[in-house]
Amino acid sequence: MGDAQRLSPDEQLRSAREAFEEGRDLTIAVEEEFALLDADTLELTNRFEELKGAAAGTEVDEHLVGELIASEIEVKTGRCDHFVAAAELMATRRDQLGELADPFGVALASTGTHPWSRWQDQRIIDTPHYRRNNEILQYVVWRNNSFGIHVHIGIRGADRAIAVCNAFRNVLPELLALSTSSPFVEDCVTGLHSARTEIFTKMFPRAGIPDAYGSWAEFEQYVRFLYDTKSIDEHTQLWWSVRPHLAFPTVEVRICDAQPELTQAQSLAALMYALGARFARAVDDGEPLPSLPGRLLEENMWRAIRYGLTDGLIDFARGEVVPARARIESLIEWVRPVAEEIGAAPYLAVPEANASERQYARLEQLGSARDVFAELVRRPRELVGG
């Protein structure tokens, strides 16, 4: 979400278009959100300001930001020109965050939702941006105790960025199905694989799958309409699952649940990056890309939310349901030549079981969602003899 907007709407839109026209192509940055936990109870704990203060002057400080609630922290890789660098920084940032949290006795977790902590017990961080969102959204923002992984892909050219966003719409369900990690929330075994997505996209305005736009000018016309009607007062209030970012010349993919395991976070980021590069290549070559209506994509979104990788997604070209894993495997094969060029190919894989599948399997064995979650927590090293 970020800081409060400092530019006027006209300045923001003009600056964004200029940045896209002059931007660096196919850079990547990854953002991961983590829950801050009491190491004894594993409840969410409002400790962000303490950790951020302790980071002052360290290498990780500029890559560490607040994300709505004081029991959440986001860590960023920073902009990279090659996927290997981004993957290595994802590992480094997780280590740096752990080292920062250890002296405070704060544990960390990275699943799409916390299985039982109450939203009523969380505190909105005190910044102008989040105070404004609190004022506007009220209950909607209070309920959003969720954690994701976002990928920013540099795309040169404003119209080209819109075309890449349009293409990403078609694969948002596949990316979600691959990433699902939030079967438990509010002390409930939900039966879903991504409770986070159901909470966020069904409650926030201007969330979920955006419309397809024919050009930057058409997209800009809509954003100006939102400003003119006072529907938004910051560009970050477009909470879509993929969006052209108006503060950076990037396409930001925001659909995925946070990942407990580093290797799967890296694999997921690699696929998003490779898809962005492959879509850009298709645009440049005049290769046709599908533009599916939202009503059809929503059918696959529900399938991903409900079943993750355990069931089927609709192959709209064939008009039939196919296994979700097969859909993702076909995407990986489609992007593989480009993925080789940008360093992402070695990281591409469909796991034997994704995070939500593993949690449901452990639930069968352990009988308690709380016990399942406890296995996914990174505890302070001094508490585990590390």
mmCIF file of C-alpha atoms in Angstrom:
data_model
loop_
_atom_site.group_PDB
_atom_site.id
_atom_site.type_symbol
_atom_site.label_atom_id
_atom_site.label_comp_id
_atom_site.label_asym_id
_atom_site.label_seq_id
_atom_site.Cartn_x
_atom_site.Cartn_y
_atom_site.Cartn_z
ATOM 1 C CA MET A 1 0.000 0.000 0.000
ATOM 2 C CA GLY A 2 2.811 2.454 0.814
ATOM 3 C CA ASP A 3 3.069 6.033 1.980
ATOM 4 C CA ALA A 4 0.491 8.750 1.452
ATOM 5 C CA GLN A 5 0.427 10.163 -2.080
ATOM 6 C CA ARG A 6 2.415 13.381 -2.270
ATOM 7 C CA LEU A 7 1.658 14.343 -5.873
ATOM 8 C CA SER A 8 -1.576 15.754 -7.230
ATOM 9 C CA PRO A 9 -3.596 13.333 -9.375
ATOM 10 C CA ASP A 10 -2.446 15.070 -12.574
ATOM 11 C CA GLU A 11 1.173 15.000 -11.435
ATOM 12 C CA GLN A 12 0.901 11.354 -10.388
ATOM 13 C CA LEU A 13 -0.531 10.225 -13.708
ATOM 14 C CA ARG A 14 1.891 12.297 -15.783
ATOM 15 C CA SER A 15 4.844 11.107 -13.725
ATOM 16 C CA ALA A 16 3.711 7.473 -13.988
ATOM 17 C CA ARG A 17 3.362 7.587 -17.758
ATOM 18 C CA GLU A 18 6.756 9.230 -18.168
ATOM 19 C CA ALA A 19 8.342 6.662 -15.851
ATOM 20 C CA PHE A 20 6.920 3.774 -17.895
ATOM 21 C CA GLU A 21 8.087 5.301 -21.171
ATOM 22 C CA GLU A 22 11.616 5.733 -19.808
ATOM 23 C CA GLY A 23 11.738 2.707 -17.487
ATOM 24 C CA ARG A 24 14.094 -0.239 -17.359
ATOM 25 C CA ASP A 25 12.626 -3.369 -18.880
ATOM 26 C CA LEU A 26 12.275 -6.680 -17.030
ATOM 27 C CA THR A 27 13.624 -5.676 -13.658
ATOM 28 C CA ILE A 28 12.173 -7.580 -10.702
ATOM 29 C CA ALA A 29 11.496 -6.819 -7.055
ATOM 30 C CA VAL A 30 9.804 -9.127 -4.566
ATOM 31 C CA GLU A 31 7.866 -8.128 -1.431
ATOM 32 C CA GLU A 32 7.047 -10.671 1.284
ATOM 33 C CA GLU A 33 4.712 -10.051 4.222
ATOM 34 C CA PHE A 34 5.276 -11.724 7.590
ATOM 35 C CA ALA A 35 3.211 -12.079 10.736
ATOM 36 C CA LEU A 36 4.870 -10.929 13.966
ATOM 37 C CA LEU A 37 4.135 -13.434 16.721
ATOM 38 C CA ASP A 38 4.541 -13.752 20.452
ATOM 39 C CA ALA A 39 7.079 -16.567 20.688
ATOM 40 C CA ASP A 40 5.249 -18.267 23.565
ATOM 41 C CA THR A 41 1.602 -18.057 22.502
ATOM 42 C CA LEU A 42 2.110 -17.639 18.723
ATOM 43 C CA GLU A 43 -0.564 -14.920 18.812
ATOM 44 C CA LEU A 44 -0.108 -11.915 16.558
ATOM 45 C CA THR A 45 1.757 -9.231 18.477
ATOM 46 C CA ASN A 46 1.883 -5.490 17.747
ATOM 47 C CA ARG A 47 5.655 -5.020 17.575
ATOM 48 C CA PHE A 48 6.300 -3.477 14.153
ATOM 49 C CA GLU A 49 7.448 -0.084 15.413
ATOM 50 C CA GLU A 50 10.002 -1.676 17.727
ATOM 51 C CA LEU A 51 11.497 -3.784 14.955
ATOM 52 C CA LYS A 52 11.531 -0.892 12.502
ATOM 53 C CA GLY A 53 13.238 1.304 15.083
ATOM 54 C CA ALA A 54 15.880 -1.356 15.734
ATOM 55 C CA ALA A 55 16.560 -1.609 11.991
ATOM 56 C CA ALA A 56 17.615 2.048 11.755
ATOM 57 C CA GLY A 57 21.067 2.321 10.246
ATOM 58 C CA THR A 58 21.230 -1.332 9.193
ATOM 59 C CA GLU A 59 21.338 -2.736 5.666
ATOM 60 C CA VAL A 60 17.761 -3.989 5.883
ATOM 61 C CA ASP A 61 16.217 -0.707 7.101
ATOM 62 C CA GLU A 62 15.305 0.719 3.688
ATOM 63 C CA HIS A 63 13.844 -2.644 2.657
ATOM 64 C CA LEU A 64 11.571 -2.953 5.699
ATOM 65 C CA VAL A 65 8.133 -1.321 5.763
ATOM 66 C CA GLY A 66 4.864 -1.448 7.665
ATOM 67 C CA GLU A 67 1.816 -3.001 6.073
ATOM 68 C CA LEU A 68 -1.428 -1.872 7.722
ATOM 69 C CA ILE A 69 -1.297 -3.595 11.110
ATOM 70 C CA ALA A 70 1.415 -3.408 13.756
ATOM 71 C CA SER A 71 1.592 -7.208 13.895
ATOM 72 C CA GLU A 72 2.746 -7.402 10.276
ATOM 73 C CA ILE A 73 5.987 -6.477 8.534
ATOM 74 C CA GLU A 74 6.965 -6.417 4.875
ATOM 75 C CA VAL A 75 10.480 -7.002 3.581
ATOM 76 C CA LYS A 76 11.569 -6.151 0.037
ATOM 77 C CA THR A 77 14.395 -7.377 -2.146
ATOM 78 C CA GLY A 78 14.829 -4.070 -3.913
ATOM 79 C CA ARG A 79 15.097 -3.823 -7.686
ATOM 80 C CA CYS A 80 17.114 -6.547 -9.438
ATOM 81 C CA ASP A 81 18.100 -7.024 -13.074
ATOM 82 C CA HIS A 82 18.226 -10.828 -13.027
ATOM 83 C CA PHE A 83 16.203 -13.447 -11.224
ATOM 84 C CA VAL A 84 19.146 -15.148 -9.532
ATOM 85 C CA ALA A 85 19.926 -11.897 -7.720
ATOM 86 C CA ALA A 86 16.308 -11.573 -6.604
ATOM 87 C CA ALA A 87 16.177 -15.175 -5.371
ATOM 88 C CA GLU A 88 19.368 -14.705 -3.374
ATOM 89 C CA LEU A 89 18.056 -11.483 -1.851
ATOM 90 C CA MET A 90 14.806 -13.197 -0.856
ATOM 91 C CA ALA A 91 16.898 -15.591 1.251
ATOM 92 C CA THR A 92 19.044 -12.770 2.612
ATOM 93 C CA ARG A 93 16.059 -10.616 3.589
ATOM 94 C CA ARG A 94 14.405 -13.497 5.420
ATOM 95 C CA ASP A 95 17.626 -14.046 7.364
ATOM 96 C CA GLN A 96 17.971 -10.342 8.109
ATOM 97 C CA LEU A 97 14.388 -10.143 9.327
ATOM 98 C CA GLY A 98 14.905 -13.145 11.585
ATOM 99 C CA GLU A 99 18.066 -11.649 13.059
ATOM 100 C CA LEU A 100 16.224 -8.390 13.677
ATOM 101 C CA ALA A 101 13.304 -10.102 15.409
ATOM 102 C CA ASP A 102 15.352 -12.461 17.598
ATOM 103 C CA PRO A 103 16.407 -9.986 20.312
ATOM 104 C CA PHE A 104 12.785 -8.961 20.785
ATOM 105 C CA GLY A 105 11.633 -12.556 21.283
ATOM 106 C CA VAL A 106 9.396 -12.157 18.213
ATOM 107 C CA ALA A 107 8.597 -15.194 16.096
ATOM 108 C CA LEU A 108 7.728 -14.965 12.383
ATOM 109 C CA ALA A 109 5.279 -16.735 10.117
ATOM 110 C CA SER A 110 4.390 -16.424 6.456
ATOM 111 C CA THR A 111 1.006 -17.956 5.691
ATOM 112 C CA GLY A 112 -1.871 -16.122 4.028
ATOM 113 C CA THR A 113 -3.784 -15.786 7.302
ATOM 114 C CA HIS A 114 -3.160 -16.327 10.995
ATOM 115 C CA PRO A 115 -5.215 -19.336 12.105
ATOM 116 C CA TRP A 116 -6.770 -17.855 15.245
ATOM 117 C CA SER A 117 -5.660 -14.344 16.286
ATOM 118 C CA ARG A 118 -8.613 -11.950 16.438
ATOM 119 C CA TRP A 119 -8.717 -8.971 14.108
ATOM 120 C CA GLN A 120 -10.161 -6.974 17.012
ATOM 121 C CA ASP A 121 -6.809 -7.247 18.820
ATOM 122 C CA GLN A 122 -4.687 -5.770 16.012
ATOM 123 C CA ARG A 123 -3.661 -2.121 15.821
ATOM 124 C CA ILE A 124 -3.460 -0.074 12.623
ATOM 125 C CA ILE A 125 -0.009 1.507 12.336
ATOM 126 C CA ASP A 126 0.060 5.260 12.811
ATOM 127 C CA THR A 127 0.954 6.757 9.423
ATOM 128 C CA PRO A 128 -1.053 9.268 7.339
ATOM 129 C CA HIS A 129 -1.629 6.629 4.667
ATOM 130 C CA TYR A 130 -3.010 4.000 6.995
ATOM 131 C CA ARG A 131 -4.980 6.483 9.079
ATOM 132 C CA ARG A 132 -6.666 7.528 5.829
ATOM 133 C CA ASN A 133 -7.417 3.944 4.815
ATOM 134 C CA ASN A 134 -8.785 3.297 8.279
ATOM 135 C CA GLU A 135 -11.049 6.331 7.950
ATOM 136 C CA ILE A 136 -12.304 5.315 4.507
ATOM 137 C CA LEU A 137 -12.652 1.544 4.855
ATOM 138 C CA GLN A 138 -13.462 0.990 8.537
ATOM 139 C CA TYR A 139 -14.505 -2.662 9.128
ATOM 140 C CA VAL A 140 -13.143 -3.695 5.725
ATOM 141 C CA VAL A 141 -9.599 -2.687 6.621
ATOM 142 C CA TRP A 142 -9.879 -3.929 10.222
ATOM 143 C CA ARG A 143 -10.640 -7.440 8.968
ATOM 144 C CA ASN A 144 -7.676 -7.516 6.590
ATOM 145 C CA ASN A 145 -5.205 -9.421 8.753
ATOM 146 C CA SER A 146 -3.650 -11.191 5.780
ATOM 147 C CA PHE A 147 -0.227 -11.813 4.293
ATOM 148 C CA GLY A 148 0.907 -12.091 0.691
ATOM 149 C CA ILE A 149 3.844 -12.106 -1.687
ATOM 150 C CA HIS A 150 3.934 -9.451 -4.408
ATOM 151 C CA VAL A 151 6.184 -9.267 -7.462
ATOM 152 C CA HIS A 152 7.025 -6.062 -9.358
ATOM 153 C CA ILE A 153 8.124 -6.531 -12.976
ATOM 154 C CA GLY A 154 9.652 -3.581 -14.816
ATOM 155 C CA ILE A 155 7.924 -2.987 -18.139
ATOM 156 C CA ARG A 156 9.102 -0.266 -20.502
ATOM 157 C CA GLY A 157 6.275 1.530 -22.279
ATOM 158 C CA ALA A 158 2.941 2.631 -20.839
ATOM 159 C CA ASP A 159 0.741 0.896 -23.431
ATOM 160 C CA ARG A 160 2.951 -2.181 -23.198
ATOM 161 C CA ALA A 161 2.469 -2.268 -19.413
ATOM 162 C CA ILE A 162 -1.286 -2.190 -19.877
ATOM 163 C CA ALA A 163 -1.068 -5.071 -22.355
ATOM 164 C CA VAL A 164 1.011 -7.120 -19.900
ATOM 165 C CA CYS A 165 -1.522 -6.409 -17.134
ATOM 166 C CA ASN A 166 -4.307 -7.553 -19.435
ATOM 167 C CA ALA A 167 -2.461 -10.801 -20.109
ATOM 168 C CA PHE A 168 -1.838 -11.448 -16.408
ATOM 169 C CA ARG A 169 -5.594 -11.319 -15.754
ATOM 170 C CA ASN A 170 -5.957 -14.654 -17.551
ATOM 171 C CA VAL A 171 -3.513 -16.526 -15.291
ATOM 172 C CA LEU A 172 -4.370 -15.048 -11.886
ATOM 173 C CA PRO A 173 -6.341 -18.185 -10.915
ATOM 174 C CA GLU A 174 -3.404 -20.446 -11.792
ATOM 175 C CA LEU A 175 -1.012 -18.317 -9.739
ATOM 176 C CA LEU A 176 -3.398 -18.346 -6.801
ATOM 177 C CA ALA A 177 -3.939 -22.099 -7.009
ATOM 178 C CA LEU A 178 -0.183 -22.614 -6.903
ATOM 179 C CA SER A 179 0.278 -20.288 -3.919
ATOM 180 C CA THR A 180 -2.639 -21.098 -1.604
ATOM 181 C CA SER A 181 -1.510 -21.177 2.040
ATOM 182 C CA SER A 182 -4.461 -19.964 4.127
ATOM 183 C CA PRO A 183 -6.899 -22.753 5.032
ATOM 184 C CA PHE A 184 -7.345 -21.613 8.651
ATOM 185 C CA VAL A 185 -8.639 -18.311 10.025
ATOM 186 C CA GLU A 186 -10.593 -17.121 13.088
ATOM 187 C CA ASP A 187 -10.145 -20.518 14.742
ATOM 188 C CA CYS A 188 -11.963 -22.115 11.825
ATOM 189 C CA VAL A 189 -10.910 -24.862 9.456
ATOM 190 C CA THR A 190 -12.489 -23.087 6.500
ATOM 191 C CA GLY A 191 -12.535 -25.858 3.892
ATOM 192 C CA LEU A 192 -10.962 -23.277 1.580
ATOM 193 C CA HIS A 193 -7.377 -23.230 0.385
ATOM 194 C CA SER A 194 -7.094 -19.423 0.291
ATOM 195 C CA ALA A 195 -9.257 -17.780 2.928
ATOM 196 C CA ARG A 196 -7.033 -14.703 2.476
ATOM 197 C CA THR A 197 -8.232 -14.173 -1.081
ATOM 198 C CA GLU A 198 -11.866 -14.602 -0.153
ATOM 199 C CA ILE A 199 -11.522 -12.031 2.641
ATOM 200 C CA PHE A 200 -9.517 -9.487 0.683
ATOM 201 C CA THR A 201 -11.014 -9.566 -2.806
ATOM 202 C CA LYS A 202 -14.617 -9.856 -1.640
ATOM 203 C CA MET A 203 -14.394 -7.010 0.887
ATOM 204 C CA PHE A 204 -12.087 -4.367 -0.544
ATOM 205 C CA PRO A 205 -13.348 -2.032 -3.263
ATOM 206 C CA ARG A 206 -11.526 -2.128 -6.597
ATOM 207 C CA ALA A 207 -10.033 -5.518 -5.754
ATOM 208 C CA GLY A 208 -9.732 -8.838 -7.518
ATOM 209 C CA ILE A 209 -9.557 -9.123 -11.305
ATOM 210 C CA PRO A 210 -9.456 -5.735 -13.064
ATOM 211 C CA ASP A 211 -11.036 -4.930 -16.395
ATOM 212 C CA ALA A 212 -8.883 -5.171 -19.495
ATOM 213 C CA TYR A 213 -7.917 -1.770 -20.919
ATOM 214 C CA GLY A 214 -7.179 -1.029 -24.555
ATOM 215 C CA SER A 215 -4.425 1.486 -23.858
ATOM 216 C CA TRP A 216 -2.769 3.581 -21.173
ATOM 217 C CA ALA A 217 -5.055 6.464 -22.171
ATOM 218 C CA GLU A 218 -8.135 4.335 -21.465
ATOM 219 C CA PHE A 219 -6.724 3.217 -18.108
ATOM 220 C CA GLU A 220 -5.787 6.793 -17.232
ATOM 221 C CA GLN A 221 -9.281 7.996 -18.102
ATOM 222 C CA TYR A 222 -10.711 5.555 -15.552
ATOM 223 C CA VAL A 223 -8.233 6.568 -12.850
ATOM 224 C CA ARG A 224 -9.020 10.256 -13.494
ATOM 225 C CA PHE A 225 -12.718 9.440 -13.125
ATOM 226 C CA LEU A 226 -12.011 7.872 -9.717
ATOM 227 C CA TYR A 227 -10.093 10.965 -8.611
ATOM 228 C CA ASP A 228 -12.675 13.384 -10.023
ATOM 229 C CA THR A 229 -15.542 11.632 -8.241
ATOM 230 C CA LYS A 230 -13.496 11.439 -5.013
ATOM 231 C CA SER A 231 -13.785 7.659 -5.108
ATOM 232 C CA ILE A 232 -10.036 7.546 -4.404
ATOM 233 C CA ASP A 233 -7.524 10.077 -3.123
ATOM 234 C CA GLU A 234 -4.421 7.876 -3.485
ATOM 235 C CA HIS A 235 -3.390 5.767 -6.454
ATOM 236 C CA THR A 236 -2.715 2.800 -4.153
ATOM 237 C CA GLN A 237 -6.464 2.540 -3.552
ATOM 238 C CA LEU A 238 -6.599 0.424 -6.700
ATOM 239 C CA TRP A 239 -6.295 -2.878 -4.851
ATOM 240 C CA TRP A 240 -6.514 -5.129 -7.904
ATOM 241 C CA SER A 241 -4.757 -8.491 -8.006
ATOM 242 C CA VAL A 242 -2.560 -7.141 -10.809
ATOM 243 C CA ARG A 243 -2.008 -3.471 -11.534
ATOM 244 C CA PRO A 244 0.288 -1.006 -13.268
ATOM 245 C CA HIS A 245 1.959 0.645 -10.288
ATOM 246 C CA LEU A 246 1.752 4.416 -10.451
ATOM 247 C CA ALA A 247 4.780 5.088 -8.242
ATOM 248 C CA PHE A 248 7.134 2.702 -10.064
ATOM 249 C CA PRO A 249 7.218 1.712 -13.746
ATOM 250 C CA THR A 250 6.247 -1.856 -12.895
ATOM 251 C CA VAL A 251 3.410 -4.300 -13.284
ATOM 252 C CA GLU A 252 2.675 -5.539 -9.772
ATOM 253 C CA VAL A 253 1.233 -9.039 -9.337
ATOM 254 C CA ARG A 254 -0.568 -9.222 -5.980
ATOM 255 C CA ILE A 255 -2.717 -12.352 -6.124
ATOM 256 C CA CYS A 256 -0.569 -14.838 -4.198
ATOM 257 C CA ASP A 257 -0.709 -15.987 -0.585
ATOM 258 C CA ALA A 258 2.449 -15.629 1.503
ATOM 259 C CA GLN A 259 4.700 -18.692 1.440
ATOM 260 C CA PRO A 260 5.969 -20.529 4.536
ATOM 261 C CA GLU A 261 8.944 -22.002 2.667
ATOM 262 C CA LEU A 262 11.614 -19.935 0.937
ATOM 263 C CA THR A 263 12.045 -22.364 -1.969
ATOM 264 C CA GLN A 264 8.380 -22.184 -2.885
ATOM 265 C CA ALA A 265 8.377 -18.391 -2.543
ATOM 266 C CA GLN A 266 11.304 -18.269 -4.959
ATOM 267 C CA SER A 267 9.588 -20.645 -7.374
ATOM 268 C CA LEU A 268 6.395 -18.627 -7.309
ATOM 269 C CA ALA A 269 8.269 -15.364 -7.902
ATOM 270 C CA ALA A 270 10.160 -17.009 -10.767
ATOM 271 C CA LEU A 271 6.921 -17.981 -12.481
ATOM 272 C CA MET A 272 5.401 -14.515 -12.119
ATOM 273 C CA TYR A 273 8.562 -12.922 -13.479
ATOM 274 C CA ALA A 274 8.813 -15.362 -16.381
ATOM 275 C CA LEU A 275 5.158 -14.819 -17.262
ATOM 276 C CA GLY A 276 5.696 -11.058 -17.303
ATOM 277 C CA ALA A 277 8.685 -11.444 -19.605
ATOM 278 C CA ARG A 278 6.827 -13.880 -21.866
ATOM 279 C CA PHE A 279 3.785 -11.593 -22.100
ATOM 280 C CA ALA A 280 6.025 -8.648 -22.979
ATOM 281 C CA ARG A 281 7.693 -10.754 -25.692
ATOM 282 C CA ALA A 282 4.289 -11.677 -27.101
ATOM 283 C CA VAL A 283 3.229 -8.026 -27.198
ATOM 284 C CA ASP A 284 6.430 -7.075 -28.998
ATOM 285 C CA ASP A 285 6.029 -9.871 -31.554
ATOM 286 C CA GLY A 286 2.343 -9.251 -32.184
ATOM 287 C CA GLU A 287 1.487 -12.685 -30.826
ATOM 288 C CA PRO A 288 -2.209 -12.906 -29.922
ATOM 289 C CA LEU A 289 -2.944 -13.216 -26.219
ATOM 290 C CA PRO A 290 -6.352 -14.197 -24.822
ATOM 291 C CA SER A 291 -8.557 -11.548 -23.232
ATOM 292 C CA LEU A 292 -11.089 -13.454 -21.186
ATOM 293 C CA PRO A 293 -14.105 -11.771 -19.596
ATOM 294 C CA GLY A 294 -14.084 -11.390 -15.856
ATOM 295 C CA ARG A 295 -17.149 -13.588 -15.439
ATOM 296 C CA LEU A 296 -15.201 -16.576 -16.801
ATOM 297 C CA LEU A 297 -12.018 -15.843 -14.877
ATOM 298 C CA GLU A 298 -14.027 -15.585 -11.673
ATOM 299 C CA GLU A 299 -15.090 -19.190 -12.113
ATOM 300 C CA ASN A 300 -11.459 -20.263 -12.018
ATOM 301 C CA MET A 301 -10.732 -17.852 -9.162
ATOM 302 C CA TRP A 302 -13.353 -19.576 -7.048
ATOM 303 C CA ARG A 303 -11.926 -22.979 -7.930
ATOM 304 C CA ALA A 304 -8.467 -21.791 -6.832
ATOM 305 C CA ILE A 305 -9.803 -20.287 -3.590
ATOM 306 C CA ARG A 306 -11.772 -23.407 -2.728
ATOM 307 C CA TYR A 307 -9.473 -26.190 -3.922
ATOM 308 C CA GLY A 308 -5.990 -24.791 -4.588
ATOM 309 C CA LEU A 309 -4.128 -27.411 -6.603
ATOM 310 C CA THR A 310 -6.319 -30.315 -5.503
ATOM 311 C CA ASP A 311 -8.977 -30.031 -8.205
ATOM 312 C CA GLY A 312 -9.444 -28.653 -11.695
ATOM 313 C CA LEU A 313 -9.374 -25.327 -13.487
ATOM 314 C CA ILE A 314 -11.279 -24.580 -16.660
ATOM 315 C CA ASP A 315 -9.284 -24.622 -19.878
ATOM 316 C CA PHE A 316 -11.347 -22.072 -21.781
ATOM 317 C CA ALA A 317 -9.754 -22.840 -25.153
ATOM 318 C CA ARG A 318 -10.850 -26.470 -24.798
ATOM 319 C CA GLY A 319 -14.041 -25.765 -22.886
ATOM 320 C CA GLU A 320 -13.329 -28.375 -20.233
ATOM 321 C CA VAL A 321 -11.962 -28.765 -16.733
ATOM 322 C CA VAL A 322 -8.371 -29.995 -16.464
ATOM 323 C CA PRO A 323 -6.229 -30.674 -13.379
ATOM 324 C CA ALA A 324 -4.878 -27.452 -11.885
ATOM 325 C CA ARG A 325 -1.363 -28.886 -11.894
ATOM 326 C CA ALA A 326 -1.618 -29.585 -15.618
ATOM 327 C CA ARG A 327 -2.647 -25.978 -16.266
ATOM 328 C CA ILE A 328 0.391 -24.688 -14.388
ATOM 329 C CA GLU A 329 2.746 -27.195 -15.995
ATOM 330 C CA SER A 330 1.595 -25.988 -19.410
ATOM 331 C CA LEU A 331 2.267 -22.381 -18.384
ATOM 332 C CA ILE A 332 5.766 -23.337 -17.258
ATOM 333 C CA GLU A 333 6.489 -24.968 -20.598
ATOM 334 C CA TRP A 334 5.160 -21.912 -22.432
ATOM 335 C CA VAL A 335 7.453 -19.513 -20.546
ATOM 336 C CA ARG A 336 10.500 -21.785 -20.314
ATOM 337 C CA PRO A 337 12.505 -20.386 -23.281
ATOM 338 C CA VAL A 338 12.207 -16.841 -21.943
ATOM 339 C CA ALA A 339 12.736 -18.063 -18.371
ATOM 340 C CA GLU A 340 16.104 -19.479 -19.459
ATOM 341 C CA GLU A 341 17.156 -16.043 -20.690
ATOM 342 C CA ILE A 342 16.233 -14.212 -17.455
ATOM 343 C CA GLY A 343 17.587 -16.772 -14.982
ATOM 344 C CA ALA A 344 14.197 -17.979 -13.734
ATOM 345 C CA ALA A 345 14.066 -21.446 -15.355
ATOM 346 C CA PRO A 346 15.932 -23.427 -12.642
ATOM 347 C CA TYR A 347 13.401 -22.271 -10.066
ATOM 348 C CA LEU A 348 10.247 -23.248 -11.974
ATOM 349 C CA ALA A 349 8.422 -26.256 -10.548
ATOM 350 C CA VAL A 350 5.024 -27.467 -9.428
ATOM 351 C CA PRO A 351 5.408 -28.831 -5.887
ATOM 352 C CA GLU A 352 4.202 -32.270 -4.940
ATOM 353 C CA ALA A 353 2.009 -30.465 -2.408
ATOM 354 C CA ASN A 354 1.633 -26.725 -1.980
ATOM 355 C CA ALA A 355 1.368 -24.954 1.385
ATOM 356 C CA SER A 356 -2.371 -25.381 1.908
ATOM 357 C CA GLU A 357 -2.263 -29.049 0.894
ATOM 358 C CA ARG A 358 0.509 -29.679 3.385
ATOM 359 C CA GLN A 359 -1.441 -27.940 6.134
ATOM 360 C CA TYR A 360 -4.561 -29.998 5.478
ATOM 361 C CA ALA A 361 -2.470 -33.182 5.432
ATOM 362 C CA ARG A 362 -0.864 -32.292 8.772
ATOM 363 C CA LEU A 363 -4.273 -31.430 10.189
ATOM 364 C CA GLU A 364 -5.339 -35.004 9.512
ATOM 365 C CA GLN A 365 -2.297 -36.215 11.444
ATOM 366 C CA LEU A 366 -2.220 -33.700 14.293
ATOM 367 C CA GLY A 367 -5.904 -32.886 14.695
ATOM 368 C CA SER A 368 -5.287 -29.217 15.498
ATOM 369 C CA ALA A 369 -4.838 -26.236 13.196
ATOM 370 C CA ARG A 370 -2.882 -24.537 15.968
ATOM 371 C CA ASP A 371 -0.409 -27.410 16.057
ATOM 372 C CA VAL A 372 -0.100 -27.303 12.274
ATOM 373 C CA PHE A 373 0.669 -23.593 12.377
ATOM 374 C CA ALA A 374 3.230 -24.052 15.150
ATOM 375 C CA GLU A 375 5.313 -26.167 12.766
ATOM 376 C CA LEU A 376 5.472 -23.304 10.270
ATOM 377 C CA VAL A 377 6.740 -20.639 12.678
ATOM 378 C CA ARG A 378 10.297 -19.334 12.756
ATOM 379 C CA ARG A 379 11.030 -18.962 16.459
ATOM 380 C CA PRO A 380 13.793 -16.787 17.953
ATOM 381 C CA ARG A 381 17.058 -18.723 17.839
ATOM 382 C CA GLU A 382 17.782 -18.412 21.526
ATOM 383 C CA LEU A 383 14.513 -20.206 22.249
ATOM 384 C CA VAL A 384 15.363 -23.174 20.039
ATOM 385 C CA GLY A 385 19.059 -23.490 20.811
ATOM 386 C CA GLY A 386 20.117 -22.085 17.413
#
